[in-house]
Short mmCIF file of C-alpha atoms in Angstrom, two decimals:
data_model
loop_
_atom_site.label_atom_id
_atom_site.label_comp_id
_atom_site.label_asym_id
_atom_site.label_seq_id
_atom_site.Cartn_x
_atom_site.Cartn_y
_atom_site.Cartn_z
CA MET F 1 123.28 97.41 91.03
CA SER F 2 119.88 98.19 92.49
CA MET F 3 117.49 95.37 91.68
CA SER F 4 113.90 94.22 91.87
CA PHE F 5 112.75 91.37 94.07
CA ASP F 6 112.23 89.24 90.94
CA GLU F 7 115.84 89.92 89.91
CA LEU F 8 117.00 88.87 93.37
CA LYS F 9 115.04 85.63 93.01
CA ALA F 10 116.59 84.94 89.62
CA LYS F 11 120.14 85.66 90.81
CA THR F 12 119.59 83.46 93.87
CA GLU F 13 118.26 80.58 91.79
CA ALA F 14 121.22 80.98 89.41
CA GLY F 15 123.65 80.78 92.32
CA GLU F 16 124.94 84.33 91.79
CA ILE F 17 123.68 85.52 95.20
CA ASP F 18 123.67 83.44 98.37
CA THR F 19 123.58 86.10 101.10
CA VAL F 20 121.27 89.04 101.80
CA LEU F 21 122.24 91.63 104.40
CA VAL F 22 119.01 92.79 106.04
CA CYS F 23 119.97 96.11 107.62
CA PHE F 24 118.58 99.05 109.51
CA VAL F 25 120.19 102.38 110.36
CA ASP F 26 120.92 102.99 114.03
CA MET F 27 121.10 106.30 115.91
CA GLN F 28 124.77 106.66 114.99
CA GLY F 29 124.11 106.15 111.28
CA ARG F 30 125.58 102.63 111.13
CA LEU F 31 124.19 99.60 109.35
CA LEU F 32 123.06 96.92 111.80
CA GLY F 33 121.14 93.75 111.04
CA LYS F 34 121.43 90.12 109.98
CA ARG F 35 122.92 88.01 107.20
CA PHE F 36 120.22 85.82 105.66
CA HIS F 37 120.71 82.92 103.33
CA ALA F 38 119.26 84.32 100.12
CA GLY F 39 116.98 81.32 99.71
CA HIS F 40 115.37 81.87 103.10
CA PHE F 41 115.04 85.59 102.45
CA ILE F 42 113.11 85.16 99.19
CA ASN F 43 110.98 82.39 100.70
CA GLY F 44 109.59 84.55 103.49
CA ALA F 45 112.05 86.69 105.43
CA TYR F 46 111.55 89.47 102.88
CA ALA F 47 108.30 90.23 104.73
CA GLU F 48 109.86 90.97 108.12
CA THR F 49 112.38 89.96 110.74
CA HIS F 50 113.08 91.14 114.29
CA CYS F 51 115.73 92.65 116.53
CA CYS F 52 116.12 93.81 120.12
CA ASN F 53 114.77 97.29 120.76
CA TYR F 54 117.89 98.35 122.67
CA LEU F 55 119.58 98.86 119.28
CA LEU F 56 117.88 102.26 118.95
CA ALA F 57 118.81 103.31 122.47
CA THR F 58 122.52 102.65 122.67
CA ASP F 59 125.86 104.38 122.11
CA LEU F 60 128.94 103.82 119.97
CA GLU F 61 130.08 101.06 122.33
CA MET F 62 126.72 99.23 122.08
CA THR F 63 126.07 99.56 125.81
CA THR F 64 122.57 99.80 127.31
CA PRO F 65 122.42 103.22 129.01
CA ASP F 66 119.52 103.98 131.33
CA GLY F 67 117.24 106.98 131.01
CA TYR F 68 115.48 106.15 127.75
CA ALA F 69 111.68 106.13 127.83
CA SER F 70 111.41 103.75 124.86
CA THR F 71 113.36 100.82 126.28
CA SER F 72 114.96 99.71 129.55
CA TRP F 73 115.81 96.77 131.78
CA GLU F 74 112.52 97.39 133.58
CA LYS F 75 110.60 96.97 130.31
CA GLY F 76 112.55 93.83 129.46
CA TYR F 77 114.17 94.88 126.18
CA GLY F 78 111.66 93.43 123.77
CA ASP F 79 111.66 93.30 119.99
CA TYR F 80 111.23 95.69 117.10
CA THR F 81 110.08 94.50 113.70
CA MET F 82 112.47 95.10 110.81
CA LYS F 83 110.41 95.65 107.66
CA PRO F 84 112.53 95.40 104.48
CA ASP F 85 112.00 98.25 102.02
CA LEU F 86 112.34 96.20 98.85
CA GLY F 87 112.90 99.38 96.87
CA THR F 88 116.38 99.54 98.44
CA LEU F 89 117.49 96.07 97.29
CA ARG F 90 120.92 96.21 95.67
CA LEU F 91 124.10 94.25 95.13
CA MET F 92 127.09 94.77 97.40
CA PRO F 93 129.70 94.06 94.70
CA TRP F 94 132.68 94.26 97.08
CA LEU F 95 131.28 91.23 98.98
CA GLU F 96 131.06 87.98 97.05
CA GLY F 97 127.54 86.72 96.31
CA THR F 98 125.93 89.37 98.51
CA ALA F 99 122.95 91.71 98.24
CA MET F 100 121.48 94.05 100.84
CA VAL F 101 118.23 95.73 101.75
CA LEU F 102 117.38 98.54 104.16
CA CYS F 103 114.56 98.17 106.67
CA ASP F 104 112.11 100.45 108.37
CA MET F 105 111.78 99.89 112.11
CA LEU F 106 108.27 99.08 113.35
CA ASP F 107 106.68 98.58 116.74
CA HIS F 108 106.44 94.83 117.33
CA ASP F 109 102.77 94.97 118.36
CA THR F 110 101.22 97.83 116.39
CA HIS F 111 103.53 97.79 113.35
CA ALA F 112 103.62 101.58 113.51
CA GLU F 113 106.97 103.18 112.64
CA VAL F 114 109.28 103.60 115.63
CA PRO F 115 109.21 107.42 115.88
CA HIS F 116 112.83 107.86 116.99
CA SER F 117 114.29 105.62 114.27
CA PRO F 118 116.37 107.74 111.87
CA ARG F 119 114.52 106.74 108.69
CA ALA F 120 111.14 107.47 110.31
CA ILE F 121 112.33 110.89 111.48
CA LEU F 122 113.34 111.90 107.96
CA LYS F 123 110.21 110.45 106.38
CA LYS F 124 108.02 112.47 108.76
CA GLN F 125 109.60 115.74 107.64
CA LEU F 126 109.29 114.70 104.00
CA ARG F 127 105.57 114.12 104.52
CA ARG F 128 105.25 117.60 106.01
CA LEU F 129 107.06 119.03 103.01
CA GLU F 130 104.89 117.05 100.61
CA ALA F 131 101.78 118.51 102.26
CA LEU F 132 103.12 121.93 101.30
CA GLY F 133 103.54 120.72 97.71
CA TYR F 134 107.33 120.36 97.63
CA GLU F 135 110.01 117.70 97.27
CA ALA F 136 113.46 117.99 98.86
CA ILE F 137 116.43 117.38 96.57
CA MET F 138 119.64 116.99 98.55
CA ALA F 139 123.25 115.84 98.36
CA THR F 140 125.91 115.13 100.95
CA GLU F 141 129.69 115.20 100.68
CA LEU F 142 131.62 112.49 102.53
CA GLU F 143 135.05 113.44 103.88
CA PHE F 144 137.26 110.93 105.66
CA PHE F 145 140.86 109.95 106.34
CA LEU F 146 142.71 106.89 105.09
CA PHE F 147 145.42 105.56 107.37
CA ASP F 148 148.45 103.53 106.46
CA LYS F 149 147.75 100.71 108.92
CA SER F 150 144.71 98.49 109.33
CA TYR F 151 142.00 98.86 111.96
CA GLU F 152 143.44 95.87 113.83
CA GLU F 153 146.99 97.26 113.89
CA ILE F 154 145.79 100.68 115.03
CA ARG F 155 143.59 99.20 117.74
CA LYS F 156 146.41 97.01 119.07
CA GLY F 157 148.63 100.09 119.11
CA GLY F 158 146.19 101.90 121.39
CA PHE F 159 145.17 104.37 118.63
CA ARG F 160 148.53 106.13 119.05
CA ASP F 161 151.09 107.24 116.48
CA LEU F 162 148.50 107.37 113.73
CA GLU F 163 149.95 107.81 110.24
CA PRO F 164 147.77 108.85 107.30
CA ILE F 165 148.21 107.03 104.02
CA SER F 166 150.03 110.04 102.55
CA GLY F 167 152.64 112.44 103.85
CA TYR F 168 151.37 115.81 102.70
CA ASN F 169 148.29 117.90 101.88
CA GLU F 170 146.66 116.27 98.86
CA ASP F 171 143.89 118.74 98.04
CA TYR F 172 143.04 118.09 94.36
CA HIS F 173 146.47 116.40 94.07
CA ILE F 174 146.47 113.87 91.23
CA PHE F 175 149.91 112.30 91.81
CA GLN F 176 149.33 111.63 95.50
CA THR F 177 145.82 110.30 94.94
CA THR F 178 147.19 107.98 92.25
CA LYS F 179 149.07 106.25 95.08
CA GLU F 180 145.72 105.67 96.81
CA GLU F 181 143.83 104.26 93.82
CA HIS F 182 144.10 100.71 95.18
CA VAL F 183 141.51 101.89 97.73
CA MET F 184 139.65 104.69 96.01
CA ARG F 185 139.13 103.08 92.59
CA PRO F 186 137.27 100.06 94.02
CA ILE F 187 135.24 102.41 96.22
CA ARG F 188 134.04 104.36 93.17
CA ASN F 189 133.44 101.31 90.99
CA HIS F 190 131.82 99.04 93.58
CA LEU F 191 129.45 101.78 94.73
CA TRP F 192 128.56 102.64 91.12
CA ASN F 193 127.80 98.97 90.49
CA ALA F 194 125.67 98.96 93.64
CA GLY F 195 123.45 101.62 92.09
CA ILE F 196 124.91 104.60 93.98
CA PRO F 197 125.30 107.55 91.55
CA ILE F 198 128.95 108.31 92.29
CA GLU F 199 130.32 111.48 90.71
CA CYS F 200 133.96 111.58 91.78
CA THR F 201 136.58 111.33 94.47
CA LYS F 202 139.34 113.81 95.23
CA GLY F 203 142.09 114.51 97.68
CA GLU F 204 141.04 116.88 100.44
CA ALA F 205 142.94 119.56 102.34
CA GLU F 206 145.13 117.36 104.55
CA ALA F 207 147.46 114.39 104.32
CA GLY F 208 145.44 111.22 103.77
CA GLN F 209 142.11 113.05 103.56
CA GLU F 210 139.63 112.01 100.89
CA GLU F 211 136.26 113.23 99.62
CA LEU F 212 133.55 111.23 97.88
CA ASN F 213 130.80 113.04 95.99
CA ILE F 214 127.45 111.45 95.12
CA LYS F 215 124.96 113.03 92.71
CA TYR F 216 122.01 114.89 94.23
CA ALA F 217 118.78 112.95 94.62
CA ALA F 218 115.51 112.86 96.51
CA ALA F 219 116.25 113.29 100.21
CA LEU F 220 115.53 109.73 101.40
CA ASP F 221 117.59 108.28 98.56
CA THR F 222 120.44 110.63 99.42
CA ALA F 223 120.44 109.50 103.05
CA ASP F 224 120.42 105.86 101.93
CA TYR F 225 123.28 106.48 99.50
CA HIS F 226 125.33 108.27 102.17
CA THR F 227 124.89 105.46 104.69
CA ILE F 228 125.70 102.67 102.26
CA ALA F 229 128.73 104.56 100.90
CA LYS F 230 130.13 105.21 104.37
CA HIS F 231 129.76 101.53 105.22
CA ALA F 232 131.38 100.49 101.93
CA ILE F 233 134.33 102.84 102.38
CA LYS F 234 135.20 101.21 105.69
CA GLU F 235 134.81 97.68 104.35
CA ILE F 236 136.79 98.30 101.15
CA ALA F 237 139.59 100.09 103.04
CA TRP F 238 139.71 97.12 105.44
CA GLN F 239 139.90 94.70 102.49
CA GLN F 240 142.94 96.61 101.25
CA GLY F 241 144.68 96.56 104.64
CA HIS F 242 143.95 100.17 105.57
CA ALA F 243 141.68 101.99 108.01
CA ALA F 244 139.20 104.67 106.98
CA SER F 245 137.98 107.03 109.70
CA PHE F 246 135.05 109.44 109.77
CA LEU F 247 136.10 110.91 113.13
CA PRO F 248 135.70 114.67 112.60
CA LYS F 249 138.94 115.67 114.33
CA TRP F 250 141.49 112.88 114.82
CA HIS F 251 144.39 115.23 115.69
CA HIS F 252 144.42 118.79 116.97
CA ASP F 253 147.01 119.85 114.37
CA ARG F 254 145.14 118.30 111.45
CA VAL F 255 142.19 119.59 109.45
CA GLY F 256 138.84 118.08 110.43
CA SER F 257 136.41 116.14 108.24
CA SER F 258 132.99 117.50 107.37
CA SER F 259 129.82 116.36 105.66
CA HIS F 260 128.34 119.32 103.85
CA VAL F 261 124.65 119.07 102.97
CA HIS F 262 123.29 120.71 99.78
CA GLN F 263 119.56 121.25 99.46
CA SER F 264 116.80 122.78 97.38
CA LEU F 265 113.04 122.36 97.09
CA TRP F 266 111.38 121.22 93.86
CA GLN F 267 107.87 121.20 92.46
CA ASP F 268 106.77 119.58 89.20
CA GLY F 269 110.38 118.93 88.20
CA ARG F 270 111.47 122.52 88.80
CA ASN F 271 113.78 124.03 91.41
CA VAL F 272 111.48 126.46 93.23
CA PHE F 273 114.45 128.05 95.00
CA PHE F 274 115.20 129.71 91.64
CA ASP F 275 113.63 132.96 90.47
CA LYS F 276 115.32 134.34 87.37
CA ASP F 277 114.10 137.86 88.13
CA ALA F 278 115.28 137.94 91.75
CA ASP F 279 118.60 139.07 93.16
CA LEU F 280 121.07 136.13 93.07
CA GLY F 281 118.26 134.05 91.57
CA MET F 282 116.83 133.43 95.06
CA SER F 283 113.05 133.02 95.21
CA GLN F 284 111.09 134.32 98.17
CA LEU F 285 110.48 130.71 99.17
CA MET F 286 114.21 130.08 99.30
CA LYS F 287 114.74 133.16 101.45
CA HIS F 288 112.12 132.03 103.96
CA TYR F 289 113.62 128.53 104.01
CA MET F 290 117.17 129.78 104.59
CA ALA F 291 115.99 132.21 107.26
CA GLY F 292 114.53 129.24 109.11
CA MET F 293 117.78 127.31 108.79
CA LEU F 294 119.68 130.23 110.26
CA LYS F 295 117.24 131.05 113.05
CA TYR F 296 117.04 127.49 114.31
CA ALA F 297 120.63 126.38 113.67
CA PRO F 298 121.47 126.28 117.40
CA ASP F 299 118.40 124.10 118.01
CA TYR F 300 119.54 121.39 115.60
CA THR F 301 123.33 121.59 115.93
CA TYR F 302 123.37 118.38 117.97
CA PHE F 303 122.23 116.43 114.92
CA LEU F 304 125.11 117.88 112.88
CA ALA F 305 127.69 117.35 115.63
CA PRO F 306 126.59 114.50 117.93
CA TYR F 307 129.76 113.72 119.92
CA ILE F 308 132.32 115.43 122.15
CA ASN F 309 134.91 115.23 119.39
CA SER F 310 132.55 116.87 116.87
CA TYR F 311 133.09 120.29 118.42
CA LYS F 312 136.91 120.13 118.15
CA ARG F 313 136.42 120.67 114.41
CA PHE F 314 134.98 124.20 114.73
CA GLN F 315 138.28 126.10 114.57
CA VAL F 316 139.13 129.50 113.09
CA GLY F 317 140.91 129.26 109.74
CA SER F 318 140.16 125.58 109.25
CA PHE F 319 137.39 125.72 106.59
CA ALA F 320 135.04 124.48 109.32
CA PRO F 321 132.58 127.24 110.25
CA THR F 322 132.22 128.87 113.64
CA ARG F 323 129.17 131.06 112.94
CA THR F 324 125.64 130.40 111.68
CA ILE F 325 125.61 133.09 109.00
CA TRP F 326 125.18 132.87 105.23
CA SER F 327 127.28 134.19 102.42
CA VAL F 328 127.61 133.86 98.64
CA ASP F 329 130.14 131.21 97.62
CA ASN F 330 132.14 131.84 100.80
CA ARG F 331 133.66 128.81 102.53
CA THR F 332 134.16 130.63 105.83
CA ALA F 333 130.40 130.87 106.53
CA GLY F 334 128.21 128.18 108.08
CA PHE F 335 125.78 128.41 105.15
CA ARG F 336 126.96 129.00 101.57
CA LEU F 337 124.81 130.02 98.63
CA CYS F 338 125.86 127.90 95.64
CA GLY F 339 124.85 128.31 92.00
CA ALA F 340 123.76 131.90 92.48
CA GLY F 341 121.72 133.21 89.57
CA THR F 342 121.26 129.77 87.97
CA LYS F 343 118.68 127.00 87.98
CA ALA F 344 121.06 125.08 90.25
CA VAL F 345 120.80 127.64 93.06
CA ARG F 346 120.87 125.91 96.45
CA VAL F 347 122.07 126.27 100.01
CA GLU F 348 125.00 124.32 101.38
CA CYS F 349 125.09 123.75 105.14
CA ARG F 350 128.76 123.49 106.12
CA VAL F 351 128.24 122.92 109.85
CA GLY F 352 127.92 119.13 109.89
CA GLY F 353 130.86 116.86 110.57
CA SER F 354 131.72 113.53 108.98
CA ASP F 355 130.20 111.78 112.02
CA LEU F 356 126.64 112.97 111.38
CA ASN F 357 123.74 110.60 110.76
CA PRO F 358 122.40 111.82 107.37
CA TYR F 359 118.75 110.96 108.08
CA LEU F 360 118.76 113.02 111.27
CA ALA F 361 120.85 115.88 109.89
CA MET F 362 118.68 116.25 106.81
CA ALA F 363 115.43 115.93 108.76
CA VAL F 364 116.21 118.73 111.19
CA GLN F 365 117.35 121.08 108.44
CA LEU F 366 114.10 120.42 106.60
CA ALA F 367 112.17 121.07 109.81
CA ALA F 368 113.95 124.40 110.23
CA GLY F 369 113.35 125.33 106.59
CA ILE F 370 109.66 124.45 106.86
CA ALA F 371 109.43 126.62 109.97
CA GLY F 372 110.99 129.47 108.03
CA ILE F 373 108.36 129.08 105.30
CA GLU F 374 105.45 128.80 107.73
CA GLU F 375 106.65 131.80 109.75
CA ALA F 376 107.49 133.78 106.59
CA LEU F 377 110.86 134.67 108.12
CA GLU F 378 112.91 137.42 106.52
CA LEU F 379 116.42 136.49 105.43
CA SER F 380 119.21 138.79 106.55
CA PRO F 381 121.54 140.24 103.88
CA PRO F 382 124.47 138.00 102.93
CA PHE F 383 127.66 138.33 104.90
CA SER F 384 130.74 139.45 103.04
CA GLY F 385 134.32 138.91 104.15
CA ASP F 386 135.98 136.62 106.68
CA ALA F 387 133.21 134.97 108.70
CA TYR F 388 135.70 133.90 111.35
CA VAL F 389 135.87 137.57 112.44
CA GLY F 390 133.08 138.47 114.86
CA ASP F 391 131.10 136.78 117.59
CA GLU F 392 127.49 137.00 116.42
CA GLY F 393 125.58 133.87 115.55
CA MET F 394 128.09 131.48 117.04
CA ILE F 395 127.63 127.74 116.59
CA PRO F 396 127.14 126.03 119.98
CA GLY F 397 130.69 125.41 121.14
CA THR F 398 130.29 122.13 123.01
CA LEU F 399 128.05 119.11 123.11
CA ARG F 400 126.68 120.42 126.42
CA ASP F 401 125.60 123.63 124.73
CA ALA F 402 124.04 121.77 121.81
CA ARG F 403 122.19 119.43 124.15
CA ALA F 404 120.74 122.45 125.99
CA THR F 405 119.53 124.15 122.80
CA LEU F 406 118.03 120.88 121.56
CA LYS F 407 116.20 120.29 124.83
CA GLY F 408 114.74 123.79 124.75
CA SER F 409 113.72 123.79 121.08
CA ASP F 410 109.99 124.40 120.75
CA MET F 411 110.35 124.22 116.97
CA LEU F 412 111.84 120.71 116.94
CA ARG F 413 109.40 119.50 119.60
CA ALA F 414 106.52 120.64 117.41
CA ALA F 415 108.07 119.18 114.25
CA MET F 416 109.37 115.87 115.60
CA GLY F 417 107.51 115.24 118.86
CA ASP F 418 108.57 115.49 122.49
CA ASP F 419 109.37 111.78 122.65
CA VAL F 420 111.83 112.01 119.77
CA VAL F 421 113.55 115.15 121.06
CA ASP F 422 113.83 113.71 124.57
CA HIS F 423 115.27 110.48 123.15
CA TYR F 424 118.12 112.33 121.46
CA VAL F 425 118.63 114.69 124.38
CA ARG F 426 119.28 111.53 126.40
CA ALA F 427 121.69 110.32 123.70
CA ALA F 428 123.68 113.55 124.10
CA GLU F 429 123.68 113.12 127.88
CA VAL F 430 125.02 109.58 127.56
CA GLU F 431 127.98 110.83 125.53
CA ILE F 432 128.69 113.61 128.02
CA GLU F 433 128.43 111.32 131.04
CA ASP F 434 130.75 108.76 129.47
CA PHE F 435 133.35 111.38 128.58
CA ASP F 436 133.19 113.02 132.01
CA ARG F 437 134.20 109.81 133.79
CA VAL F 438 137.29 109.17 131.64
CA VAL F 439 140.79 110.42 132.52
CA THR F 440 142.40 111.45 129.24
CA ASP F 441 146.02 111.26 128.08
CA TYR F 442 145.96 115.06 127.87
CA GLU F 443 145.21 115.44 131.58
CA ILE F 444 147.90 113.01 132.64
CA ALA F 445 150.61 114.48 130.39
CA ARG F 446 149.74 118.05 131.40
CA GLY F 447 149.43 117.57 135.12
CA PHE F 448 151.18 114.37 136.23
CA GLU F 449 154.35 116.18 137.30
CA ARG F 450 153.50 119.84 137.16
CA CYS F 451 150.22 120.28 138.97
#
């Protein structure tokens, strides 16, 4: 469960907790940090600890790429300060005697927030929204695949001949998901007991594909919940001898995994996207916000699809969108109006893949929505029909394209700062450069004999 610092003290003194994971969220959305003895944490480490600043300028392999302004060999790779946010203290019930806390990343000398750290990026947009008088209420859906073998077995097998935990499409399938309850039941229960407001799990539209739904919450809480849940899913699957993967497209013949983001703006406990007298229940504020999301979707696509593989998911007829258009309760469009005509009216962004960092993805959508409000943008009429037909408003088709639109985004530079945009432009370049130097199995099999 979530807990106060006094509760942590009491549980530590009672011998119920002996370890505290002191974590921060890296660029890739992973939990990094240290394991503290609980006694040392409550005696002083709760105030701060430190880590190398390369950890917010690295890639999935934890290398130290050049080209980042914030950190380099020349600058000596100094420290950042990790400042625990004690409001995020909670049990990790799937790990014996263990609690965890999330940290904000601070400059070692000035103690100012590190501007390109994911939590700081989201908090900046929330402050902008607060200045306008609004609060963002959001929810994310987590899709992933469970595989029959463990991470270790799959790695030793060279990531070949992957077999999902089930043999057929299990979308809403109760019998097949019963066979997976040795993994999914502890995921639901442990996360609930960690204070994450779990709603449900279900089979998704492919063999071995799962979805976890968490109740909507304030935006920063939602990002925290998403990150902790994703981490827990991997650990609990590993404990049960299986691998869970959030790779958006693990096989070209299989459906990809997404992370849809639902959002609305609230004021004084009321959804201000709702206007009972308006068509579809959409207030003028909501229309401006959605118009901003649509106009600037190419600018922020990188933060919804940050890797080469991310773009393999955008396929016709796959329930992954290919166009940045909106429609009413239509799963072929990039943006879906949900709850039309009700107090629950909201917009669902369907572009993001399961590999997104929720803090970054939510921040840039908020920035685009704020721009739509400030510019009083007009929302186009809703699309009707099959959104896969047509070529207007296409989602950037490759990481190279998304990197280019990010680099040229005046809106995001104004909202987030040049230093932050340039930092993540470099992150995209690192992924592209690494991929470009690798000879793939596809190239060898296609051309070894025949070219």
